[in-house]
């Protein structure tokens, strides 16, 4: 019986991790132009914050071709996804557009969160 307890604990922890990853994938899919085409890689819960899930997503763009892997960050409690925009804005443009996240800001956030 003692040997069964650690195995059950490992299975339970694995189920929680899969649940967060699955929820994060659904949140990311909701932001895509072709959600059904989404392919996910390296999806993992942040070691620094269990409310954050990071990974890579590749999906079809509006032209029907795959756009290539893009990094994403999901905050589960807010059900909010941020996908790397792949565009760097000048400091003046960042100030003009206010809360817009460019690739420089996203990169910093990704390194801090993931």
C-alpha positions as a Python dict, from the first residue, in 0.01 Angstrom:
ca = {
    (1, 'X'): (0, 0, 0),
    (2, 'X'): (287, 239, 76),
    (3, 'X'): (422, 198, -278),
    (4, 'X'): (84, 293, -429),
    (5, 'X'): (71, 634, -262),
    (6, 'X'): (366, 790, -451),
    (7, 'X'): (231, 656, -780),
    (8, 'X'): (-112, 808, -713),
    (9, 'X'): (50, 1137, -622),
    (10, 'X'): (248, 1145, -948),
    (11, 'X'): (-64, 1068, -1151),
    (12, 'X'): (-260, 1342, -972),
    (13, 'X'): (13, 1603, -1031),
    (14, 'X'): (35, 1501, -1397),
    (15, 'X'): (-341, 1541, -1438),
    (16, 'X'): (-327, 1895, -1297),
    (17, 'X'): (-47, 1992, -1534),
    (18, 'X'): (-237, 1852, -1833),
    (19, 'X'): (-548, 2042, -1724),
    (20, 'X'): (-361, 2375, -1719),
    (21, 'X'): (-199, 2303, -2055),
    (22, 'X'): (-533, 2204, -2211),
    (23, 'X'): (-704, 2513, -2077),
    (24, 'X'): (-418, 2733, -2202),
    (25, 'X'): (-439, 2576, -2548),
    (26, 'X'): (-812, 2652, -2565),
    (27, 'X'): (-751, 3013, -2461),
    (28, 'X'): (-483, 3049, -2732),
    (29, 'X'): (-709, 2885, -2994),
    (30, 'X'): (-975, 3150, -2925),
    (31, 'X'): (-733, 3421, -3045),
    (32, 'X'): (-637, 3252, -3375),
    (33, 'X'): (-790, 3308, -3719),
    (34, 'X'): (-794, 2927, -3778),
    (35, 'X'): (-822, 2766, -3433),
    (36, 'X'): (-859, 2412, -3570),
    (37, 'X'): (-515, 2428, -3735),
    (38, 'X'): (-329, 2504, -3410),
    (39, 'X'): (-28, 2284, -3336),
    (40, 'X'): (127, 2323, -2989),
    (41, 'X'): (479, 2246, -2868),
    (42, 'X'): (668, 2285, -2540),
    (43, 'X'): (355, 2379, -2343),
    (44, 'X'): (444, 2403, -1974),
    (45, 'X'): (332, 2570, -1654),
    (46, 'X'): (570, 2840, -1534),
    (47, 'X'): (795, 2736, -1247),
    (48, 'X'): (772, 3091, -1112),
    (49, 'X'): (392, 3120, -1130),
    (50, 'X'): (151, 2822, -1157),
    (51, 'X'): (-114, 3059, -1301),
    (52, 'X'): (100, 3108, -1615),
    (53, 'X'): (141, 2862, -1903),
    (54, 'X'): (392, 2918, -2183),
    (55, 'X'): (469, 2745, -2509),
    (56, 'X'): (479, 2758, -2887),
    (57, 'X'): (189, 2758, -3132),
    (58, 'X'): (183, 2722, -3509),
    (59, 'X'): (-140, 2783, -3698),
    (60, 'X'): (-266, 2875, -4040),
    (61, 'X'): (-291, 3243, -4127),
    (62, 'X'): (-570, 3403, -4329),
    (63, 'X'): (-397, 3297, -4653),
    (64, 'X'): (-416, 2930, -4548),
    (65, 'X'): (-45, 2874, -4488),
    (66, 'X'): (120, 2791, -4158),
    (67, 'X'): (278, 3102, -4006),
    (68, 'X'): (554, 2926, -3807),
    (69, 'X'): (596, 2878, -3434),
    (70, 'X'): (517, 3176, -3216),
    (71, 'X'): (569, 3195, -2841),
    (72, 'X'): (266, 3245, -2620),
    (73, 'X'): (193, 3326, -2257),
    (74, 'X'): (-143, 3246, -2096),
    (75, 'X'): (-263, 3376, -1762),
    (76, 'X'): (-517, 3111, -1659),
    (77, 'X'): (-702, 3312, -1394),
    (78, 'X'): (-769, 3592, -1645),
    (79, 'X'): (-822, 3355, -1939),
    (80, 'X'): (-590, 3585, -2131),
    (81, 'X'): (-338, 3489, -2399),
    (82, 'X'): (-56, 3694, -2543),
    (83, 'X'): (113, 3573, -2859),
    (84, 'X'): (447, 3715, -2973),
    (85, 'X'): (351, 3977, -3234),
    (86, 'X'): (688, 3949, -3409),
    (87, 'X'): (698, 4326, -3459),
    (88, 'X'): (930, 4566, -3279),
    (89, 'X'): (798, 4919, -3234),
    (90, 'X'): (1011, 5227, -3186),
    (91, 'X'): (992, 5384, -2838),
    (92, 'X'): (784, 5670, -2985),
    (93, 'X'): (537, 5426, -3145),
    (94, 'X'): (510, 5227, -2821),
    (95, 'X'): (425, 5546, -2636),
    (96, 'X'): (174, 5650, -2904),
    (97, 'X'): (-7, 5314, -2901),
    (98, 'X'): (-11, 5286, -2523),
    (99, 'X'): (-75, 4929, -2407),
    (100, 'X'): (27, 4760, -2732),
    (101, 'X'): (280, 4484, -2667),
    (102, 'X'): (554, 4462, -2929),
    (103, 'X'): (809, 4183, -2967),
    (104, 'X'): (1063, 4359, -2743),
    (105, 'X'): (814, 4390, -2455),
    (106, 'X'): (685, 4038, -2520),
    (107, 'X'): (1039, 3897, -2511),
    (108, 'X'): (1102, 4059, -2172),
    (109, 'X'): (769, 3929, -2038),
    (110, 'X'): (840, 3578, -2173),
    (111, 'X'): (1185, 3566, -2010),
    (112, 'X'): (1041, 3686, -1676),
    (113, 'X'): (736, 3455, -1679),
    (114, 'X'): (852, 3139, -1848),
}
